[in-house]
């Protein structure tokens, strides 16, 4: 069949829908680290056959969100200290590359998009809603990478942000003032608007370093 005759598929596959919902459940803590996924229970809950369920779970295995244990089944990954360190090393590299692209592009557009997210963070802080604050924090970094315009950087950051969300419940307990998180992100936006590339990179590096030291006391990205 000629390629010109191929029509776009508009409907998301069943496996894709299941994979997305499982990702969300892992990210928001509904499926905590170490949880075993039972095929029978999940197939019944999703009201699907085991075929698309297995396909969805294998997608998450390939993404590193589920691990397979022989003769036991599939489990949500546990984030060991080495995993946490590795997540932030990778994020630091990706977000640094994204920031450099932003600084050479439409800085004001990126700053405006990030401003909107920080307002959500501030509102969550005012309402003392740590879950909403963490969700907005995660969106900030997702938007930062998206504003770089790099599809590849965005693709690489997706799984990292899900793993980061698994860390944020621990991280949010280390802040004495939730406003600290809002302030950090506002400083980054100000530096982007000012075109101060050196400060942008320093702030990003400090942000990742601070998270690692809070989650893994005595550890440094350096």
Coordinates of N, CA and C in Angstrom, one line a residue:
X1 N 0.8 -1.2 0.0 CA 0.0 0.0 0.0 C 0.9 1.2 0.0
X2 N 0.6 2.2 -0.9 CA 1.4 3.4 -0.9 C 1.3 4.2 0.4
X3 N 2.4 4.8 0.8 CA 2.3 5.6 2.1 C 1.2 6.7 2.1
X4 N 1.0 7.2 0.9 CA 0.0 8.3 0.7 C -1.4 7.8 1.1
X5 N -1.6 6.5 1.1 CA -2.9 5.9 1.4 C -3.1 5.7 2.9
X6 N -2.1 5.8 3.6 CA -2.2 5.5 5.1 C -2.9 6.7 5.8
X7 N -3.9 6.4 6.5 CA -4.7 7.4 7.2 C -4.2 7.5 8.7
X8 N -4.2 8.7 9.2 CA -3.8 8.8 10.6 C -4.8 8.1 11.6
X9 N -4.2 7.6 12.7 CA -5.0 6.9 13.7 C -5.3 7.9 14.8
X10 N -6.5 8.2 15.0 CA -6.9 9.3 16.0 C -7.1 8.8 17.4
X11 N -7.5 7.5 17.4 CA -7.9 6.9 18.7 C -6.7 6.3 19.4
X12 N -6.5 6.6 20.7 CA -5.4 6.0 21.4 C -5.7 4.5 21.6
X13 N -4.7 3.6 21.5 CA -4.9 2.2 21.7 C -5.3 1.9 23.1
X14 N -5.9 0.7 23.3 CA -6.3 0.3 24.7 C -5.0 0.2 25.6
X15 N -4.0 -0.4 25.0 CA -2.7 -0.5 25.7 C -2.1 0.8 26.1
X16 N -2.3 1.8 25.2 CA -1.8 3.1 25.5 C -2.5 3.8 26.6
X17 N -3.8 3.6 26.6 CA -4.6 4.2 27.7 C -4.3 3.6 29.1
X18 N -4.1 2.2 29.1 CA -3.8 1.6 30.3 C -2.4 2.0 30.8
X19 N -1.4 2.1 29.9 CA -0.1 2.5 30.2 C -0.1 3.9 30.8
X20 N -0.9 4.8 30.2 CA -1.0 6.2 30.7 C -1.5 6.2 32.1
X21 N -2.6 5.4 32.4 CA -3.2 5.4 33.7 C -2.3 4.8 34.7
X22 N -1.6 3.8 34.4 CA -0.6 3.2 35.3 C 0.5 4.2 35.6
X23 N 1.0 4.9 34.6 CA 2.0 5.9 34.8 C 1.5 6.9 35.8
X24 N 0.3 7.4 35.6 CA -0.3 8.4 36.5 C -0.4 7.9 37.9
X25 N -0.8 6.6 38.1 CA -0.9 6.0 39.4 C 0.4 5.9 40.1
X26 N 1.5 5.6 39.3 CA 2.8 5.5 39.9 C 3.3 6.9 40.3
X27 N 3.0 7.9 39.4 CA 3.5 9.2 39.7 C 2.8 9.8 40.9
X28 N 1.5 9.6 41.1 CA 0.8 10.3 42.2 C 0.8 9.4 43.5
X29 N 1.4 8.3 43.4 CA 1.6 7.5 44.7 C 0.5 6.5 44.9
X30 N -0.5 6.4 44.0 CA -1.6 5.4 44.1 C -1.0 4.0 44.0
X31 N 0.1 3.9 43.3 CA 0.8 2.6 43.2 C 2.2 2.9 43.8
X32 N 2.4 2.7 45.1 CA 3.7 3.1 45.7 C 4.8 2.2 45.3
X33 N 6.1 2.7 45.5 CA 7.2 1.8 45.1 C 7.1 0.5 45.8
X34 N 7.5 -0.6 45.1 CA 7.4 -1.9 45.6 C 6.1 -2.6 45.4
X35 N 5.1 -1.9 45.0 CA 3.8 -2.6 44.8 C 3.8 -3.6 43.7
X36 N 3.3 -4.8 44.0 CA 3.2 -5.8 42.9 C 1.9 -5.6 42.1
X37 N 2.0 -5.8 40.8 CA 0.9 -5.6 39.9 C 0.3 -7.0 39.5
X38 N -0.9 -7.2 40.0 CA -1.5 -8.5 39.6 C -2.3 -8.4 38.4
X39 N -2.1 -9.3 37.4 CA -2.8 -9.2 36.1 C -4.3 -9.4 36.3
X40 N -4.7 -10.4 37.1 CA -6.1 -10.7 37.2 C -6.9 -9.5 37.8
X41 N -6.3 -8.9 38.9 CA -7.0 -7.8 39.5 C -7.0 -6.6 38.6
X42 N -5.9 -6.3 37.9 CA -5.9 -5.1 37.0 C -6.8 -5.3 35.8
X43 N -6.8 -6.5 35.2 CA -7.6 -6.8 34.0 C -9.1 -6.6 34.4
X44 N -9.4 -7.0 35.6 CA -10.8 -6.8 36.1 C -11.1 -5.3 36.3
X45 N -10.2 -4.6 36.9 CA -10.4 -3.2 37.2 C -10.5 -2.4 35.9
X46 N -9.6 -2.7 34.9 CA -9.7 -2.0 33.6 C -10.8 -2.5 32.7
X47 N -11.3 -3.7 33.1 CA -12.3 -4.4 32.2 C -11.8 -4.6 30.8
X48 N -10.6 -5.2 30.8 CA -9.9 -5.5 29.5 C -9.4 -7.0 29.6
X49 N -9.0 -7.5 28.4 CA -8.4 -8.8 28.4 C -6.9 -8.6 28.8
X50 N -6.2 -9.7 29.1 CA -4.9 -9.6 29.6 C -3.9 -9.2 28.5
X51 N -4.3 -9.3 27.2 CA -3.4 -9.0 26.1 C -2.9 -7.5 26.2
X52 N -3.9 -6.6 26.1 CA -3.5 -5.2 26.1 C -2.9 -4.8 27.5
X53 N -3.3 -5.4 28.5 CA -2.8 -5.1 29.9 C -1.3 -5.5 29.9
X54 N -1.0 -6.7 29.4 CA 0.4 -7.1 29.4 C 1.3 -6.2 28.5
X55 N 0.7 -5.7 27.4 CA 1.4 -4.8 26.5 C 1.7 -3.5 27.2
X56 N 0.7 -3.0 27.9 CA 0.9 -1.8 28.7 C 1.9 -1.9 29.7
X57 N 1.9 -3.0 30.5 CA 2.9 -3.2 31.5 C 4.3 -3.4 31.0
X58 N 4.4 -4.0 29.8 CA 5.7 -4.1 29.2 C 6.3 -2.8 28.8
X59 N 5.4 -1.9 28.4 CA 5.8 -0.5 28.0 C 6.5 0.1 29.3
X60 N 5.9 -0.1 30.4 CA 6.4 0.5 31.6 C 7.7 -0.1 32.1
X61 N 7.8 -1.4 31.8 CA 9.1 -2.1 32.1 C 10.2 -1.5 31.2
X62 N 9.9 -1.3 29.9 CA 10.9 -0.7 29.1 C 11.2 0.7 29.4
X63 N 10.3 1.4 30.1 CA 10.5 2.8 30.5 C 11.2 2.9 31.9
X64 N 11.4 1.7 32.5 CA 12.1 1.6 33.8 C 11.2 1.9 35.0
X65 N 9.9 2.0 34.8 CA 9.0 2.2 35.9 C 8.5 1.0 36.6
X66 N 8.5 -0.1 35.9 CA 8.2 -1.4 36.5 C 9.4 -2.3 36.4
X67 N 9.6 -3.2 37.3 CA 10.7 -4.2 37.2 C 10.0 -5.6 37.3
X68 N 10.7 -6.5 36.5 CA 10.2 -7.9 36.5 C 11.0 -8.8 37.3
X69 N 10.4 -9.6 38.2 CA 11.1 -10.6 39.0 C 10.6 -12.0 38.6
X70 N 11.6 -12.8 38.2 CA 11.3 -14.1 37.7 C 10.4 -14.9 38.7
X71 N 9.4 -15.5 38.2 CA 8.5 -16.4 39.0 C 7.7 -15.6 40.1
X72 N 7.8 -14.3 40.1 CA 7.1 -13.5 41.0 C 6.2 -12.5 40.3
X73 N 6.6 -11.9 39.2 CA 5.7 -10.9 38.5 C 6.4 -9.5 38.4
X74 N 5.5 -8.5 38.2 CA 5.9 -7.2 38.0 C 5.7 -6.3 39.2
X75 N 6.7 -5.4 39.5 CA 6.6 -4.5 40.7 C 6.9 -3.1 40.3
X76 N 6.3 -2.1 41.0 CA 6.7 -0.8 40.8 C 8.1 -0.6 41.4
X77 N 9.0 0.1 40.6 CA 10.4 0.2 41.1 C 10.5 0.9 42.4
X78 N 11.5 0.4 43.2 CA 11.9 1.1 44.4 C 13.1 2.0 44.0
X79 N 13.0 3.3 44.5 CA 14.1 4.2 44.2 C 15.2 4.1 45.3
X80 N 16.3 3.5 44.9 CA 17.4 3.4 45.8 C 18.2 4.7 45.8
X81 N 19.1 4.9 46.7 CA 19.9 6.2 46.7 C 20.6 6.4 45.4
X82 N 21.2 5.3 44.8 CA 21.9 5.5 43.5 C 20.9 5.9 42.4
X83 N 19.6 5.4 42.5 CA 18.6 5.8 41.5 C 18.3 7.3 41.6
X84 N 18.1 7.8 42.8 CA 17.8 9.2 43.1 C 18.9 10.1 42.5
X85 N 20.2 9.7 42.9 CA 21.3 10.4 42.4 C 21.3 10.5 40.9
X86 N 21.1 9.3 40.2 CA 21.1 9.2 38.8 C 20.0 10.1 38.1
X87 N 18.8 10.1 38.7 CA 17.7 10.9 38.2 C 18.1 12.4 38.1
X88 N 18.7 12.9 39.2 CA 19.1 14.3 39.2 C 20.3 14.6 38.4
X89 N 21.2 13.7 38.2 CA 22.3 13.9 37.3 C 21.8 14.0 35.9
X90 N 20.9 13.1 35.5 CA 20.3 13.2 34.2 C 19.4 14.4 34.0
X91 N 18.6 14.8 35.0 CA 17.8 16.0 34.9 C 18.7 17.2 34.7
X92 N 19.8 17.3 35.5 CA 20.6 18.4 35.4 C 21.2 18.6 34.0
X93 N 21.6 17.5 33.3 CA 22.1 17.6 32.0 C 21.0 18.0 31.0
X94 N 19.8 17.4 31.1 CA 18.8 17.7 30.2 C 18.3 19.2 30.3
X95 N 18.1 19.6 31.6 CA 17.5 20.9 31.8 C 18.6 22.0 31.5
X96 N 19.8 21.7 31.6 CA 20.9 22.6 31.3 C 20.8 22.9 29.7
X97 N 20.7 21.7 29.0 CA 20.6 21.8 27.5 C 19.4 22.6 27.1
X98 N 18.3 22.4 27.8 CA 17.0 23.1 27.5 C 17.2 24.6 27.7
X99 N 17.8 24.9 28.9 CA 17.9 26.3 29.2 C 18.8 27.0 28.2
X100 N 19.9 26.4 27.7 CA 20.7 27.0 26.7 C 19.9 27.3 25.5
X101 N 19.1 26.4 25.1 CA 18.3 26.6 23.9 C 17.3 27.8 24.1
X102 N 16.7 27.8 25.3 CA 15.8 28.9 25.6 C 16.5 30.3 25.5
X103 N 17.7 30.3 26.1 CA 18.5 31.6 26.1 C 18.8 32.1 24.7
X104 N 18.8 31.2 23.8 CA 19.1 31.6 22.4 C 17.9 31.7 21.6
X105 N 16.7 31.6 22.2 CA 15.5 31.7 21.5 C 14.6 32.8 22.1
X106 N 13.3 32.5 22.2 CA 12.3 33.5 22.7 C 12.2 33.4 24.2
X107 N 13.1 34.1 24.9 CA 13.2 34.1 26.3 C 11.9 34.6 27.0
X108 N 11.3 35.6 26.4 CA 10.1 36.2 27.1 C 8.9 35.2 27.0
X109 N 8.8 34.5 25.9 CA 7.7 33.5 25.7 C 7.9 32.4 26.8
X110 N 9.1 31.9 26.9 CA 9.4 30.9 27.9 C 9.1 31.4 29.4
X111 N 9.6 32.6 29.6 CA 9.4 33.2 31.0 C 7.9 33.3 31.3
X112 N 7.1 33.8 30.3 CA 5.7 33.9 30.5 C 5.0 32.6 30.8
X113 N 5.4 31.5 30.1 CA 4.8 30.2 30.3 C 5.2 29.7 31.7
X114 N 6.5 30.0 32.2 CA 6.9 29.5 33.5 C 6.3 30.4 34.6
X115 N 6.0 31.7 34.3 CA 5.4 32.5 35.3 C 4.0 31.9 35.7
X116 N 3.3 31.5 34.7 CA 1.9 30.9 34.9 C 2.0 29.7 35.9
X117 N 3.0 28.9 35.7 CA 3.2 27.7 36.6 C 3.6 28.2 38.0
X118 N 4.4 29.2 38.1 CA 4.8 29.6 39.5 C 3.6 30.2 40.2
X119 N 2.7 30.9 39.5 CA 1.5 31.4 40.1 C 0.7 30.2 40.7
X120 N 0.7 29.1 40.0 CA 0.0 27.9 40.6 C 0.7 27.4 41.8
X121 N 2.1 27.4 41.8 CA 2.8 27.0 42.9 C 2.5 27.9 44.1
X122 N 2.5 29.2 43.9 CA 2.2 30.1 45.0 C 0.8 29.9 45.6
X123 N -0.1 29.7 44.7 CA -1.5 29.4 45.2 C -1.6 28.2 46.0
X124 N -0.9 27.1 45.6 CA -0.8 25.9 46.4 C -0.1 26.1 47.7
X125 N 0.9 26.9 47.7 CA 1.6 27.2 49.0 C 0.7 28.0 49.9
X126 N -0.1 28.9 49.4 CA -1.0 29.7 50.2 C -2.1 28.8 50.8
X127 N -2.5 27.8 50.0 CA -3.5 26.9 50.5 C -3.0 25.8 51.3
X128 N -1.7 25.8 51.5 CA -1.0 24.7 52.2 C -1.4 23.3 51.6
X129 N -1.2 23.2 50.3 CA -1.5 22.0 49.6 C -0.2 21.4 49.0
X130 N 0.5 20.6 49.7 CA 1.8 20.1 49.3 C 1.7 19.3 48.0
X131 N 0.6 18.6 47.8 CA 0.5 17.7 46.6 C 0.3 18.6 45.4
X132 N -0.5 19.6 45.5 CA -0.7 20.6 44.3 C 0.6 21.3 44.1
X133 N 1.4 21.6 45.2 CA 2.6 22.3 45.0 C 3.6 21.5 44.2
X134 N 3.7 20.2 44.6 CA 4.6 19.3 43.9 C 4.2 19.1 42.5
X135 N 2.9 19.0 42.2 CA 2.4 18.8 40.8 C 2.9 20.0 40.0
X136 N 2.7 21.2 40.6 CA 3.0 22.4 39.8 C 4.5 22.5 39.6
X137 N 5.3 22.1 40.7 CA 6.8 22.1 40.6 C 7.2 21.2 39.4
X138 N 6.6 20.1 39.3 CA 6.9 19.2 38.2 C 6.6 19.8 36.9
X139 N 5.4 20.4 36.8 CA 5.0 21.0 35.5 C 6.0 22.1 35.1
X140 N 6.5 22.9 36.1 CA 7.5 23.9 35.8 C 8.6 23.4 35.0
X141 N 9.2 22.3 35.5 CA 10.3 21.7 34.8 C 10.0 21.0 33.5
X142 N 8.8 20.5 33.4 CA 8.3 20.0 32.1 C 8.2 21.1 31.1
X143 N 7.6 22.2 31.5 CA 7.4 23.4 30.6 C 8.8 24.0 30.2
X144 N 9.7 24.0 31.2 CA 11.1 24.5 30.9 C 11.7 23.7 29.8
X145 N 11.6 22.4 29.8 CA 12.1 21.6 28.7 C 11.3 21.7 27.4
X146 N 10.0 21.8 27.6 CA 9.2 22.0 26.4 C 9.5 23.3 25.7
X147 N 9.7 24.3 26.4 CA 10.0 25.6 25.8 C 11.3 25.7 25.1
X148 N 12.2 24.7 25.3 CA 13.4 24.6 24.5 C 13.1 24.3 23.0
X149 N 11.9 23.7 22.8 CA 11.6 23.4 21.4 C 12.2 22.1 20.9
X150 N 12.9 21.3 21.8 CA 13.6 20.1 21.4 C 12.7 18.9 21.7
X151 N 12.2 18.2 20.7 CA 11.4 17.0 20.9 C 12.2 15.9 21.6
X152 N 13.5 15.8 21.3 CA 14.3 14.8 21.9 C 14.5 15.0 23.4
X153 N 14.8 16.3 23.8 CA 14.9 16.6 25.2 C 13.6 16.3 25.9
X154 N 12.5 16.7 25.3 CA 11.2 16.4 25.9 C 10.9 15.0 26.1
X155 N 11.3 14.2 25.1 CA 11.1 12.7 25.2 C 11.9 12.1 26.3
X156 N 13.1 12.6 26.4 CA 14.0 12.0 27.4 C 13.6 12.4 28.8
X157 N 12.9 13.5 29.0 CA 12.6 14.0 30.3 C 11.3 13.4 30.9
X158 N 10.5 12.8 30.0 CA 9.2 12.3 30.5 C 9.3 11.3 31.6
X159 N 10.0 10.2 31.4 CA 10.2 9.2 32.4 C 10.9 9.7 33.6
X160 N 11.9 10.6 33.4 CA 12.6 11.2 34.5 C 11.7 12.0 35.4
X161 N 10.7 12.7 34.9 CA 9.8 13.5 35.7 C 8.8 12.6 36.5
X162 N 8.4 11.5 35.9 CA 7.6 10.5 36.7 C 8.4 10.0 37.9
X163 N 9.7 9.7 37.6 CA 10.5 9.2 38.7 C 10.7 10.3 39.7
X164 N 10.9 11.6 39.2 CA 11.0 12.7 40.1 C 9.8 12.9 41.0
X165 N 8.6 12.7 40.5 CA 7.4 12.8 41.3 C 7.4 11.8 42.4
X166 N 8.0 10.7 42.2 CA 8.1 9.7 43.3 C 9.0 10.2 44.4
X167 N 10.0 11.0 44.1 CA 10.9 11.6 45.1 C 10.2 12.8 45.8
X168 N 9.3 13.5 45.2 CA 8.8 14.8 45.7 C 8.1 14.7 47.0
X169 N 7.4 13.5 47.3 CA 6.7 13.3 48.5 C 7.8 13.4 49.7
X170 N 9.0 12.8 49.4 CA 10.0 12.8 50.4 C 10.6 14.2 50.5
X171 N 10.8 14.9 49.3 CA 11.4 16.2 49.2 C 10.6 17.3 49.9
X172 N 9.3 17.2 49.8 CA 8.5 18.3 50.3 C 8.5 18.4 51.8
X173 N 8.9 17.2 52.5 CA 9.0 17.2 53.9 C 10.2 17.9 54.4
X174 N 11.2 18.2 53.5 CA 12.5 18.8 54.0 C 12.4 20.3 54.0
X175 N 11.4 20.9 53.4 CA 11.3 22.4 53.4 C 10.6 22.9 54.6
X176 N 11.2 23.8 55.3 CA 10.6 24.5 56.5 C 9.6 25.5 56.0
X177 N 9.9 26.2 54.9 CA 9.0 27.2 54.3 C 8.7 26.7 52.9
X178 N 7.5 26.5 52.6 CA 7.1 26.1 51.2 C 7.4 27.2 50.2
X179 N 7.4 28.5 50.7 CA 7.7 29.6 49.9 C 9.1 29.5 49.3
X180 N 10.0 28.7 49.9 CA 11.4 28.6 49.4 C 11.3 28.0 48.0
X181 N 10.4 27.1 47.7 CA 10.4 26.5 46.4 C 9.9 27.5 45.4
X182 N 8.9 28.3 45.8 CA 8.4 29.4 44.9 C 9.5 30.4 44.6
X183 N 10.2 30.8 45.6 CA 11.3 31.8 45.4 C 12.4 31.3 44.4
X184 N 12.8 30.0 44.6 CA 13.8 29.4 43.7 C 13.4 29.5 42.2
X185 N 12.1 29.2 42.0 CA 11.7 29.2 40.6 C 11.5 30.6 40.0
X186 N 11.1 31.5 40.9 CA 11.0 32.9 40.5 C 12.4 33.5 40.1
X187 N 13.4 33.2 40.9 CA 14.8 33.6 40.6 C 15.2 33.1 39.2
X188 N 14.9 31.9 38.9 CA 15.2 31.4 37.6 C 14.5 32.1 36.4
X189 N 13.3 32.4 36.6 CA 12.5 33.2 35.6 C 13.1 34.6 35.4
X190 N 13.5 35.2 36.5 CA 14.1 36.6 36.4 C 15.4 36.5 35.6
X191 N 16.2 35.5 35.8 CA 17.4 35.4 35.1 C 17.2 35.1 33.6
X192 N 16.2 34.3 33.3 CA 15.9 34.1 31.9 C 15.5 35.4 31.2
X193 N 14.6 36.1 31.9 CA 14.1 37.4 31.3 C 15.3 38.4 31.1
X194 N 16.2 38.4 32.1 CA 17.4 39.3 32.0 C 18.4 38.8 31.0
X195 N 18.2 37.6 30.5 CA 19.2 37.1 29.5 C 20.5 36.8 30.1
X196 N 20.5 36.5 31.4 CA 21.7 36.2 32.2 C 22.0 34.7 32.2
X197 N 22.6 34.2 31.1 CA 22.8 32.8 30.9 C 23.6 32.2 32.1
X198 N 24.6 32.8 32.5 CA 25.5 32.3 33.6 C 24.6 32.0 34.8
X199 N 23.8 33.0 35.2 CA 23.0 32.9 36.4 C 21.9 31.8 36.2
X200 N 21.3 31.7 35.0 CA 20.4 30.6 34.8 C 21.0 29.3 35.0
X201 N 22.1 29.0 34.5 CA 22.8 27.7 34.6 C 23.2 27.5 36.0
X202 N 23.7 28.5 36.7 CA 24.0 28.3 38.1 C 22.8 28.0 39.0
X203 N 21.7 28.7 38.7 CA 20.5 28.4 39.5 C 20.0 27.0 39.3
X204 N 20.0 26.6 38.0 CA 19.5 25.2 37.7 C 20.4 24.2 38.4
X205 N 21.7 24.4 38.3 CA 22.6 23.5 39.0 C 22.4 23.5 40.5
X206 N 22.2 24.6 41.1 CA 22.0 24.7 42.5 C 20.7 24.1 42.9
X207 N 19.7 24.2 42.1 CA 18.4 23.6 42.3 C 18.5 22.1 42.4
X208 N 19.2 21.5 41.4 CA 19.4 20.0 41.4 C 20.2 19.6 42.6
X209 N 21.3 20.3 42.9 CA 22.2 20.0 44.0 C 21.5 20.1 45.3
X210 N 20.6 21.1 45.5 CA 19.9 21.2 46.7 C 18.9 20.0 46.9
X211 N 18.3 19.6 45.8 CA 17.3 18.4 45.9 C 18.1 17.2 46.3
X212 N 19.3 16.9 45.7 CA 20.0 15.8 46.0 C 20.5 15.8 47.5
X213 N 20.9 17.0 48.0 CA 21.4 17.0 49.4 C 20.3 16.9 50.4
X214 N 19.1 17.3 50.0 CA 17.9 17.1 50.9 C 17.5 15.6 50.9
X215 N 17.5 15.0 49.7 CA 17.1 13.6 49.7 C 18.2 12.6 50.1
X216 N 19.4 13.0 49.9 CA 20.6 12.1 50.2 C 21.6 12.9 50.9
X217 N 21.4 13.2 52.2 CA 22.3 14.1 53.0 C 23.8 13.5 52.9
X218 N 24.7 14.5 52.6 CA 26.1 14.1 52.5 C 26.5 13.8 51.1
X219 N 25.5 13.8 50.1 CA 25.8 13.5 48.7 C 25.8 14.8 47.9
X220 N 26.6 14.8 46.9 CA 26.6 16.0 46.0 C 26.7 15.5 44.6
X221 N 26.1 16.3 43.7 CA 26.2 16.0 42.2 C 27.7 16.2 41.8
X222 N 28.5 16.9 42.5 CA 29.9 17.1 42.1 C 30.8 16.0 42.6

